[in-house]
XYZ file of C-alpha atoms in Angstrom:
568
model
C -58.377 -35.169 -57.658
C -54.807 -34.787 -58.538
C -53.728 -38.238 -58.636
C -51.649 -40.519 -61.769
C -53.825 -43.757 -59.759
C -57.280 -42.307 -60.957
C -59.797 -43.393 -63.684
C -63.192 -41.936 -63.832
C -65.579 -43.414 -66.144
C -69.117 -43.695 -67.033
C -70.909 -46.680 -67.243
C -74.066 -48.568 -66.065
C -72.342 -50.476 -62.769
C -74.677 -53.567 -63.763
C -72.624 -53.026 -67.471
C -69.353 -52.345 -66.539
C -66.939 -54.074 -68.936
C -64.434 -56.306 -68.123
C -62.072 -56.326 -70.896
C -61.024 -59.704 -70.477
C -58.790 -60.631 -73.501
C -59.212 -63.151 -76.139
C -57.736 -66.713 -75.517
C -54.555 -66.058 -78.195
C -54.158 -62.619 -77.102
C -54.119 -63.329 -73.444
C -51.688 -66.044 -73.913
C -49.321 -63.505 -75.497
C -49.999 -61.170 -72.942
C -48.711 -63.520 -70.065
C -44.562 -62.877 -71.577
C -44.805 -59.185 -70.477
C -46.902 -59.599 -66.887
C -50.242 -58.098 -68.559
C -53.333 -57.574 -66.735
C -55.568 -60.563 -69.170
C -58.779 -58.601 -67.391
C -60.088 -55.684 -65.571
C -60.350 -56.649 -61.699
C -60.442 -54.822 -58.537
C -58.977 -55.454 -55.001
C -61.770 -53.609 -53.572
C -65.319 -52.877 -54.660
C -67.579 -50.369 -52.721
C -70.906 -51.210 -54.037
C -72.883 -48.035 -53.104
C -76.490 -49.147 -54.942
C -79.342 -46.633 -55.999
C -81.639 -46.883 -53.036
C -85.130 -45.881 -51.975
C -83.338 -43.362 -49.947
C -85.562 -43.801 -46.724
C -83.125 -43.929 -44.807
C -82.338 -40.344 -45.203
C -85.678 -38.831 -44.690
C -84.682 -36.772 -41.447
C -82.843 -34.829 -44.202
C -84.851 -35.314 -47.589
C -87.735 -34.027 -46.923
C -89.725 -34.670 -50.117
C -89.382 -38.270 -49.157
C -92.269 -38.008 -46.937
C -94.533 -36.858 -50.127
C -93.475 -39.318 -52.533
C -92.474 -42.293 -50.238
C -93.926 -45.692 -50.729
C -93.313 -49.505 -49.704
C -93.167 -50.125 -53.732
C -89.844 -48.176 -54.555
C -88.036 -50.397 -52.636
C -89.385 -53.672 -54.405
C -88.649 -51.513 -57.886
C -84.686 -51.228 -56.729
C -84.076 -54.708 -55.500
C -83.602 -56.273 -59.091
C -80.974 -53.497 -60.013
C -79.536 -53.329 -56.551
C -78.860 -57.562 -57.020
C -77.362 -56.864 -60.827
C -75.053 -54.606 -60.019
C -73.545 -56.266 -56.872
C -73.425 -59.144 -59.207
C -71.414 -57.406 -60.948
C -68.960 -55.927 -58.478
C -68.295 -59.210 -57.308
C -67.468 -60.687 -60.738
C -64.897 -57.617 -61.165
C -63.639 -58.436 -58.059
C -60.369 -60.040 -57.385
C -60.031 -63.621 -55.387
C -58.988 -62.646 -51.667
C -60.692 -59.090 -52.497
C -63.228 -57.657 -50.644
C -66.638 -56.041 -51.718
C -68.154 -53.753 -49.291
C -72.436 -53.616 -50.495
C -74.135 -50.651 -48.727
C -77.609 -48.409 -49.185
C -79.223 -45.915 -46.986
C -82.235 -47.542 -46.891
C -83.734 -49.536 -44.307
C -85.673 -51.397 -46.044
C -84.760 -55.476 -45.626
C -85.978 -56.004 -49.359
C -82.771 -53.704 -50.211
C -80.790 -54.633 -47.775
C -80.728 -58.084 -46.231
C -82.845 -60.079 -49.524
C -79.857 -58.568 -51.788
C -77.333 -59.616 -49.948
C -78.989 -63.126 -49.363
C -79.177 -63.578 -53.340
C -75.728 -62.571 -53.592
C -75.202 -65.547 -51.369
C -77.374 -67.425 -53.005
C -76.041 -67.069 -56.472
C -72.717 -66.947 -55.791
C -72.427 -70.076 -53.783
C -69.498 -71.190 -51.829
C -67.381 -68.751 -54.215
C -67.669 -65.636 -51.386
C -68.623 -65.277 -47.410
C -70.146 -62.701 -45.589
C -67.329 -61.023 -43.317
C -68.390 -60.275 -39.342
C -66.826 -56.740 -38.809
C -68.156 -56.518 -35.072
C -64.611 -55.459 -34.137
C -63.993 -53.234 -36.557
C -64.841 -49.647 -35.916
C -65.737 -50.149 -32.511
C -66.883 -46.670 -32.021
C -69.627 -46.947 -34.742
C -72.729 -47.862 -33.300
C -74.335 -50.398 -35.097
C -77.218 -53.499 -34.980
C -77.460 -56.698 -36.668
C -78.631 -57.683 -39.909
C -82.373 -58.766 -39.725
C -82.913 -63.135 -40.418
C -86.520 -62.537 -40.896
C -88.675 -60.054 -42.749
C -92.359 -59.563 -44.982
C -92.190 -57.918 -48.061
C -95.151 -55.130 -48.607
C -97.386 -54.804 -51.720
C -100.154 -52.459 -52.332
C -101.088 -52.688 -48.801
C -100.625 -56.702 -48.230
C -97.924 -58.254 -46.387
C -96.408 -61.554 -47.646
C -94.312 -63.894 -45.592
C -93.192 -66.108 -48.597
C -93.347 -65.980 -52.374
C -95.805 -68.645 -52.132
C -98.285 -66.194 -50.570
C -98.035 -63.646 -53.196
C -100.907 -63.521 -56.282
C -100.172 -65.056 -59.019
C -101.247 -61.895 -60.990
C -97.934 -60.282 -58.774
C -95.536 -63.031 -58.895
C -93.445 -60.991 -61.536
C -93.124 -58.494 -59.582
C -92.343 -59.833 -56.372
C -89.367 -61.881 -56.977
C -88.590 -64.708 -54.931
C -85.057 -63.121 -54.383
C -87.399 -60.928 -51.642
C -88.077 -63.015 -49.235
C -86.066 -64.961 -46.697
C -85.056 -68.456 -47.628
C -85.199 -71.782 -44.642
C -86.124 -74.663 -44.829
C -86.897 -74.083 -41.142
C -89.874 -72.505 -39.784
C -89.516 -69.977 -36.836
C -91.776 -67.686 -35.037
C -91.276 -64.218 -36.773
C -90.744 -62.835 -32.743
C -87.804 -64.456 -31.101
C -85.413 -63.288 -27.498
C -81.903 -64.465 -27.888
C -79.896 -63.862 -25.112
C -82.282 -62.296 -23.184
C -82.139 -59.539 -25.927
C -85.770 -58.490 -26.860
C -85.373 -57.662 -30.838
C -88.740 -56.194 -31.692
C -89.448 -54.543 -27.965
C -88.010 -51.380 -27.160
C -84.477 -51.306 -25.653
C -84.613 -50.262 -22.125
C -80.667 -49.710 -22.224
C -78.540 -47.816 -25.127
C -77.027 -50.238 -27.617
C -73.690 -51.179 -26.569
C -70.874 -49.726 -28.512
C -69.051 -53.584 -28.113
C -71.985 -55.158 -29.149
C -70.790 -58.576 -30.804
C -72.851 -58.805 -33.868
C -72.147 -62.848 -33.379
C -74.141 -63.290 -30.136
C -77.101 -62.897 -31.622
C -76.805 -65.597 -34.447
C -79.992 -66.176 -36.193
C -81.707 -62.933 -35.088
C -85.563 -62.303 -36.697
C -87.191 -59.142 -36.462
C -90.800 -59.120 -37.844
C -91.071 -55.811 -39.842
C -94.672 -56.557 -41.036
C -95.976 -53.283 -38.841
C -98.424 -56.096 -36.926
C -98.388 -56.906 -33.687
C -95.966 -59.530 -32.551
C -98.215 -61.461 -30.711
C -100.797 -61.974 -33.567
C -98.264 -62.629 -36.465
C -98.083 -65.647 -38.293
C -95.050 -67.997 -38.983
C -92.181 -66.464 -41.394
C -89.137 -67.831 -42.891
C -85.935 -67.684 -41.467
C -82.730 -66.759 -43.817
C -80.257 -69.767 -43.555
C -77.300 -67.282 -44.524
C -75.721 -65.422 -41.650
C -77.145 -62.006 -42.208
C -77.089 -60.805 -38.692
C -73.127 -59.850 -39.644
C -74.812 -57.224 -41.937
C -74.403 -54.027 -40.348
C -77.891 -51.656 -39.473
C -77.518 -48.371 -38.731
C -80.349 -46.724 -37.040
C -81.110 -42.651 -37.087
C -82.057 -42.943 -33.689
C -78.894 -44.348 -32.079
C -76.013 -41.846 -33.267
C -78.953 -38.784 -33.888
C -78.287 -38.815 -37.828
C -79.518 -41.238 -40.455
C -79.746 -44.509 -41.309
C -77.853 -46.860 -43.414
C -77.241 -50.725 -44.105
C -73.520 -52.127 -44.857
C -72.338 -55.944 -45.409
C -68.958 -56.462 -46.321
C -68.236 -59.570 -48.852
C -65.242 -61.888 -49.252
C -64.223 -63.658 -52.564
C -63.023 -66.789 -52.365
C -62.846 -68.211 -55.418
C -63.971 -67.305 -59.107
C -67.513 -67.572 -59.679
C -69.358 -70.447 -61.703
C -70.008 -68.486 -64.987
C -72.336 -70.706 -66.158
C -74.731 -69.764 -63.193
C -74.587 -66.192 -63.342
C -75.259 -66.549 -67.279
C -78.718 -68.688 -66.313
C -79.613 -66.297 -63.414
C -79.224 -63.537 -65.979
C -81.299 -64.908 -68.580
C -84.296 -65.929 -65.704
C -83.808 -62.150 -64.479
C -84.435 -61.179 -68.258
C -87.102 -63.389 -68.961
C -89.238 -62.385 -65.663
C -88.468 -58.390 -66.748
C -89.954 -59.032 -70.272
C -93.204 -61.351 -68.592
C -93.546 -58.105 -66.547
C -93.676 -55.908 -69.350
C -95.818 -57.606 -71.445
C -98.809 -58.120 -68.237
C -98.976 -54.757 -68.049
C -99.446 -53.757 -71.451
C -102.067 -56.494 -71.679
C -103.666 -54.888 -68.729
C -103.927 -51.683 -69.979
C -104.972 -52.841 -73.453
C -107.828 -55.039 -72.250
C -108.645 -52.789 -69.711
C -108.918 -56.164 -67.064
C -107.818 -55.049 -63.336
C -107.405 -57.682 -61.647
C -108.283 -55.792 -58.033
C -110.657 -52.611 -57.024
C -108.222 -49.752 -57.548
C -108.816 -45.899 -56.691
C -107.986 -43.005 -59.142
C -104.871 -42.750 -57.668
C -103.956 -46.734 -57.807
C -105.247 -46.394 -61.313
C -102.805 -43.671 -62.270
C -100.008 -45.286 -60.651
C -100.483 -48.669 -62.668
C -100.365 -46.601 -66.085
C -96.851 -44.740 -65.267
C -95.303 -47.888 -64.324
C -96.538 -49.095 -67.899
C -95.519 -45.919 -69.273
C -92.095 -46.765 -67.645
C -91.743 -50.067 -69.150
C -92.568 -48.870 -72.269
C -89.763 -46.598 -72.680
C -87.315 -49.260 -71.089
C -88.702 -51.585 -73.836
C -87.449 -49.052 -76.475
C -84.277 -47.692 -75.200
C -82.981 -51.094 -75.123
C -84.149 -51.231 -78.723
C -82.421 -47.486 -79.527
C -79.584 -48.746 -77.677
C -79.014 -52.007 -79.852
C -79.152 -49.124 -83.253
C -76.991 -46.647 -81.292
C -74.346 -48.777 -80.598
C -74.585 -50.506 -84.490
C -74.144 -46.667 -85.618
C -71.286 -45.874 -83.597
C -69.507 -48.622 -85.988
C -70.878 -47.978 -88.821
C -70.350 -44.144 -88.505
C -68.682 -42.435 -91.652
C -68.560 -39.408 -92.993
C -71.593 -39.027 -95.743
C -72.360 -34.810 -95.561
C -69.867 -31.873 -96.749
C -69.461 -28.228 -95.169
C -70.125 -27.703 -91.591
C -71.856 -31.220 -90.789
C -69.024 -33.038 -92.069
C -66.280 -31.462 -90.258
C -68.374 -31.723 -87.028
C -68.471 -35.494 -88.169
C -64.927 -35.266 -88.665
C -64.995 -34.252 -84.933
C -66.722 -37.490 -83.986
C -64.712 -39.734 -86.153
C -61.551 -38.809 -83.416
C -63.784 -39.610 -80.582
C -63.770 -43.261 -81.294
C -66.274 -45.676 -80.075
C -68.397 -43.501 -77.428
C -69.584 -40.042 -78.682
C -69.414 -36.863 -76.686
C -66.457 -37.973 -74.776
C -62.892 -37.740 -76.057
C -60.594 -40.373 -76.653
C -57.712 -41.133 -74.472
C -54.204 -41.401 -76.711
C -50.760 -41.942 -75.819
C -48.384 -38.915 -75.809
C -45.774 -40.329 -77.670
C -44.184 -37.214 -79.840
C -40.286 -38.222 -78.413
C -38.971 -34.941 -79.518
C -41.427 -32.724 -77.248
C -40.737 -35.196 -74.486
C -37.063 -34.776 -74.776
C -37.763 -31.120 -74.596
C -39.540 -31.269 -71.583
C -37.207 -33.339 -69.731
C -34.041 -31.260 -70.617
C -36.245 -27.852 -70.232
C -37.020 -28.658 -66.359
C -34.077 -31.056 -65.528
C -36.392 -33.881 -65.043
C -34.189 -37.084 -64.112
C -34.260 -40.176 -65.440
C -35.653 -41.903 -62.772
C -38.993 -40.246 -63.396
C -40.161 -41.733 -66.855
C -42.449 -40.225 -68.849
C -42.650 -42.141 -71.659
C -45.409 -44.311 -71.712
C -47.004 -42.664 -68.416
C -47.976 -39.449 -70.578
C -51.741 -39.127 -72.379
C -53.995 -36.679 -73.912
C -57.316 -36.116 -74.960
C -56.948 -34.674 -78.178
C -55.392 -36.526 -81.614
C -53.255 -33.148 -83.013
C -51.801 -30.281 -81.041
C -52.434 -31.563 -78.076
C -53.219 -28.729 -75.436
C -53.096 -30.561 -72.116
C -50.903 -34.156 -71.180
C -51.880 -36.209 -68.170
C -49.800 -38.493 -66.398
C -50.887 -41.686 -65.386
C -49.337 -44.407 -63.088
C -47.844 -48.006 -64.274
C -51.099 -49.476 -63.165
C -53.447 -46.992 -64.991
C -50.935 -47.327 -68.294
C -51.903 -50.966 -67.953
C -55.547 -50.834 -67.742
C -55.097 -47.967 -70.671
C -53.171 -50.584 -72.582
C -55.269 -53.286 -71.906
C -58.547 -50.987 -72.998
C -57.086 -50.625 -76.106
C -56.341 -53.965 -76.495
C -60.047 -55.381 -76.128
C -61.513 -52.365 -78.682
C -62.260 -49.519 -75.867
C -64.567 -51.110 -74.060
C -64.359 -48.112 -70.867
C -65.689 -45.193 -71.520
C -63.739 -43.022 -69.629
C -64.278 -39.781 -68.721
C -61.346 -38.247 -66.756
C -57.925 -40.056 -65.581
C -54.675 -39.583 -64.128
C -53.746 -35.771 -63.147
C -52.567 -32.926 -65.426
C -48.860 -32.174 -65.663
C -48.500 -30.318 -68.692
C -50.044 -27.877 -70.628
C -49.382 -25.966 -73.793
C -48.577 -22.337 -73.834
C -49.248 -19.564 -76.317
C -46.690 -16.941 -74.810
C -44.348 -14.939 -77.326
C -41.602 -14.694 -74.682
C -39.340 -16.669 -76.595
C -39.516 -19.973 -74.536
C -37.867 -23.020 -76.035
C -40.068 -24.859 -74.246
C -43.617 -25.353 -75.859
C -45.266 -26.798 -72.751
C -45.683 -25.610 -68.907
C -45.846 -27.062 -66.120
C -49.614 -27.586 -64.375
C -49.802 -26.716 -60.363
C -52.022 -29.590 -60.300
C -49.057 -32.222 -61.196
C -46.460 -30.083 -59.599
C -46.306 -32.278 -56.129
C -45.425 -34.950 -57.890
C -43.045 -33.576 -60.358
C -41.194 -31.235 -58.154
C -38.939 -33.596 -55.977
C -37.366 -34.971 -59.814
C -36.913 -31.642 -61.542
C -32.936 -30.100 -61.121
C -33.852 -26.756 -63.229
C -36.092 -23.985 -63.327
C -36.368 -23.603 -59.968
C -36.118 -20.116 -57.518
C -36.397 -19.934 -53.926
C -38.042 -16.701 -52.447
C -38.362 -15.125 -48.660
C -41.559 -15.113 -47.202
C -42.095 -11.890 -48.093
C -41.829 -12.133 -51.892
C -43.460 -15.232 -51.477
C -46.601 -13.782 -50.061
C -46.312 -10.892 -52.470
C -46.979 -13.239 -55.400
C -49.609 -14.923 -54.324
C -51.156 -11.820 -53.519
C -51.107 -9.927 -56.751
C -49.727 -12.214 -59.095
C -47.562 -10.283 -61.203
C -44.317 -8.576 -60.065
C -41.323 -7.186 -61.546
C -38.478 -7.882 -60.937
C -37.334 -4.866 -59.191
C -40.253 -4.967 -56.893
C -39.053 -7.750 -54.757
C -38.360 -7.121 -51.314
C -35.255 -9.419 -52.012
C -32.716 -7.877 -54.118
C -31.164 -11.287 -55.078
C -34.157 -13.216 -55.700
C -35.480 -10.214 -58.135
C -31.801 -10.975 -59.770
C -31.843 -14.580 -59.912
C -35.383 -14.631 -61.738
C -34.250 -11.518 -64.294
C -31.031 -13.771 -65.498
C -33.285 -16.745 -65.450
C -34.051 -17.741 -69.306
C -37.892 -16.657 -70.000
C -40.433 -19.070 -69.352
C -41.924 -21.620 -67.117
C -40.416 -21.760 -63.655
C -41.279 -23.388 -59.743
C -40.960 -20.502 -56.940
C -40.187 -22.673 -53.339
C -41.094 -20.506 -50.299
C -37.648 -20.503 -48.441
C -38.333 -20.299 -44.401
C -36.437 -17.192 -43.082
C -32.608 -18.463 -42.980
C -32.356 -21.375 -44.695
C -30.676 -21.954 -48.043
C -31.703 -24.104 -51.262
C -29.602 -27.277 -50.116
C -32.154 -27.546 -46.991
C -34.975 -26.644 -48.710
C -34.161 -29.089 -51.478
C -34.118 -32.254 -48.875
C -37.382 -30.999 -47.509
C -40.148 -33.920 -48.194
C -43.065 -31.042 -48.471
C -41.743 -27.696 -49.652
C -44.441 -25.380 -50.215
C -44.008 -24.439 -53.842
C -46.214 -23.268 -56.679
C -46.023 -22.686 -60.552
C -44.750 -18.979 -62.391
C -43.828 -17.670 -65.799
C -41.157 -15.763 -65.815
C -41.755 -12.842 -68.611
C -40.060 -10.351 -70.298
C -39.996 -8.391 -67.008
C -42.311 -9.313 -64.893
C -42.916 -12.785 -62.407
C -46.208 -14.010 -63.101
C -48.132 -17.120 -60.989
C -49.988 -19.412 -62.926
C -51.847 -20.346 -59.770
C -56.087 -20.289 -59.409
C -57.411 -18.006 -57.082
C -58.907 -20.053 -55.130
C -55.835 -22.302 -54.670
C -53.844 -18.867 -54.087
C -55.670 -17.867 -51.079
C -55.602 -21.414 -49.454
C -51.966 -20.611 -49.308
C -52.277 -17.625 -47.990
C -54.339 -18.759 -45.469
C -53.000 -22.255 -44.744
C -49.012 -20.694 -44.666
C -49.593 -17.081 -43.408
C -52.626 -16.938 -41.800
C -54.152 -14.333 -43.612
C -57.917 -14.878 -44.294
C -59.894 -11.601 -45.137
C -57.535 -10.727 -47.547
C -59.011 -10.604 -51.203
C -56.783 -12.473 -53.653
C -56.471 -9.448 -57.061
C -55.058 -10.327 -60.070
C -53.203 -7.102 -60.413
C -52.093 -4.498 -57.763
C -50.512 -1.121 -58.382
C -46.534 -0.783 -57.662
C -47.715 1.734 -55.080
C -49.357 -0.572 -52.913
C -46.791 -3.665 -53.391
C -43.919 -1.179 -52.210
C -45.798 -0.214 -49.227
C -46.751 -3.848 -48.517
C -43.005 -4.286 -49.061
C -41.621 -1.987 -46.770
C -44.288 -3.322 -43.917
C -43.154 -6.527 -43.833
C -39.521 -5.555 -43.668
């Protein structure tokens, strides 16, 4: 993504670390203005869903679609919000969305999060935010679906089902309301004889219900009313903007949460996972049903317990894989053990290389004096790699990232991370007598480029073009005489070619905020562009307007001198 700001990693959101810092460590860490933990300003919490809300589009959903898969998600969906709000700053914001539309992933999650959480966040109203998006209140009422029966409360549900429909499900009031309600002579369950206003204040309709039982109104029964202000939720409804359908609340931390009730919610969440488990294994064991299933019921019941069985030992191969990683050594000779040698670099997590420091001073004095690089850019500290000897590409990284890096390392590599920061050098094999050992990458060269003094050439349009068209040139081929001089005295090696527009000179070009400029080698004799394809003809096309043109990697001196003479 070419940025120094960006950290990609690879984690289970419900697991992701938070690398707080011991007690003495953290204490230290305060003298030199030390992140103590990992937290986030903002946290878009974009859950696994039952994806119905996409089915205009995914059109296996109508096959395999069922009421169930949106009860399965709703325990994950609440762990890893959880989670996104513990990571997340006080004053930050959390913004919780599926594309479901499904209230059991939607509006119950977001009511536990309330629920758990306490007074420690709020749910924002956003009604005059994007005031172009048409959008419709969070639901306050709604029956949760299981093998056919609807259930108002938790109360209702079997007792044989009571572990897997959560109480978290279902609206929670002490009030009792009629499950079809008209506030403000707005009709939320009959069909809108006017399109939804644009303006719509979400707030004017504050305790809206909506009975999604698929009954009629008229014959349903009493339902509970959410005392939380979900009607700020946003819905978004295929039918209103012709596209698909998705559900958005935006959360506001206020204060840090109360540990201790997270911790007991976790265990309970554990606990009623495990009863689950076990019920069904019993089941199958015992052979008891506790209803009249079909084949098809039947078969559905054994690959949920087929599910849970394999949950039931990953966690168990997870608890040995991650006691192996530590005690890994090297116990085999020939090929196995330098492969283990391999692993051994990759620190804790296997199959993904370890971030390091660059911190060889004498190839970063190199660079600097090599390209002119002032002082005001520092690279020391900001520079990493992925490999521990000879290291064949360095990143750059931003003061924030270096922190987090830092603070990683600190708490025993707790991220596993799998690509950060954006590539700005890279080692070359060339044996044109370069005293430099490293090039520079096009990918970093936006942000090198307006520090670097030397190794820089400024060509015409023409030559410009030229190069990006066939890549190599010699010297004498340019169209301009001078520039084909100024890149033949040039010592051999790494270089930055800056399109110059028509008559103006380096000083202008210098001050310019966003020269177009990309990355060459200057050879023995020849101008070479160490440039993609692909990012070559976006040039081309973005600069010159040329879009059928095929981008070659080599081109006969014929054809570049009639080119030449063309454009001239």
């Amino acid at each position: 993504m070419c940025t120094a700001n960006l950290i990609v990693t690879n984690h289970e959101a419900q697991s992701f670390p938070s690398c707080s810092l011991a007690k003495d460590d953290s204490e230290a860490y305060k003298d030199h203005c030390k992140p103590q933990r990992l937290e986030f300003d903002r946290v878009l919490c974009d859950v696994p869903c039952s994806g119905d809300g996409t089915l205009r589009k995914s059109h296996d959903l109508w096959r395999k679609w069922s009421s169930s898969m949106g009860n399965e998600f709703h325990l994950l969906q609440v762990n890893i919000a959880m989670r996104g709000i513990a990571l997340l700053k006080v004053g930050g914001r959390m913004v919780y969305s599926t594309c479901s539309m499904n209230p059991v992933e939607n509006e119950a999650v977001v009511a536990e999060l309330l629920r758990r959480s306490g007074s420690s966040v709020e749910l924002l109203d956003v009604s005059t935010e994007l005031r172009e998006l048409v959008r419709r209140p969070g639901l306050g009422t709604w029956k949760v679906n299981d093998r056919g029966s609807w259930f108002q409360t938790h109360e209702d549900v079997p007792d044989s089902r009571k572990n897997v429909i959560l109480p978290s499900m279902f609206p929670s009031s002490t009030s009792i309301h009629e499950s079809h309600k008209v506030y403000n002579s707005f009709d939320v369950n009959s069909e809108y004889n006017v399109p939804f206003s644009r303006n719509f204040n979400i707030e004017d309709t504050n305790n809206v219900n909506c009975d999604t039982g698929g009954i009629s109104s008229s014959n349903s029964a009493q339902s509970l009313d959410s005392k939380f202000p979900l009607h700020r939720c946003m819905r978004i409804v295929p039918h209103d903007q012709d596209g698909g359908a998705f559900f958005i609340a935006v959360i506001h931390k206020l204060s840090l949460l109360n540990e201790n009730q997270v911790i007991k919610v976790r265990k309970t969440e554990n606990l009623l996972s495990k009863n689950r488990t076990v019920k069904l294994q019993e089941q199958c064991q015992h052979r008891i049903v506790s209803e009249v299933l079909d084949d098809n019921k039947l078969l559905d019941e054994q690959t949920k317990l087929s599910v849970a069985n394999q949950t039931s030992k990953d966690d168990n191969l997870t608890e040995v894989k991650m006691a192996s990683d530590v005690e890994y050594s090297q116990t085999e000779s020939g090929d196995r053990s330098r492969r283990m040698d391999k692993l051994d670099y990759q620190h804790k997590w296997k199959g993904i290389d370890p971030v390091l420091f660059f911190k060889d001073e004498a190839v970063i004095k190199n660079i600097v004096s090599f390209f002119g690089i002032e002082e005001s850019f520092s690279l020391e500290g900001h520079l990493v790699t992925r490999s521990t000897d000879n290291a064949r590409r360095i990143y750059y990284v931003s003061k924030a990232v270096q922190d987090i890096l830092e603070l990683n390392i600190q708490v025993g590599e707790q991220i596993k991370i799998a690509s950060l920061g954006v590539k700005m050098f890279e080692r070359h094999r060339s044996k044109d007598g370069c005293s430099c050992a490293y090039r520079l990458s096009y990918e970093g060269l936006s942000l090198l480029f307006p520090y670097m003094r030397k190794r820089i050439l400024h060509a015409s349009p023409v030559d410009f073009q030229h190069l990006l068209q066939y890549r190599t040139i010699n010297f004498a081929r340019f169209a301009d005489a001078r520039f084909g001089e100024e890149a033949a005295s040039m010592m051999p090696g790494c270089c930055v070619v800056v399109l110059r527009e028509g008559y103006q000179i380096a000083d202008s070009i210098a001050s310019d905020p966003s020269p177009i400029a990309i990355v060459c080698w200057r050879g023995r004799a020849t101008m070479n562009v160490l440039v993609s394809p692909a990012d070559r003809k976006e040039l081309l096309e973005y600069r010159f307007g040329i879009k059928a043109f095929k981008v070659e990697d080599e081109k006969s001196n014929k054809n570049i001198d009639a080119l030449a003479e063309e454009s001239l």
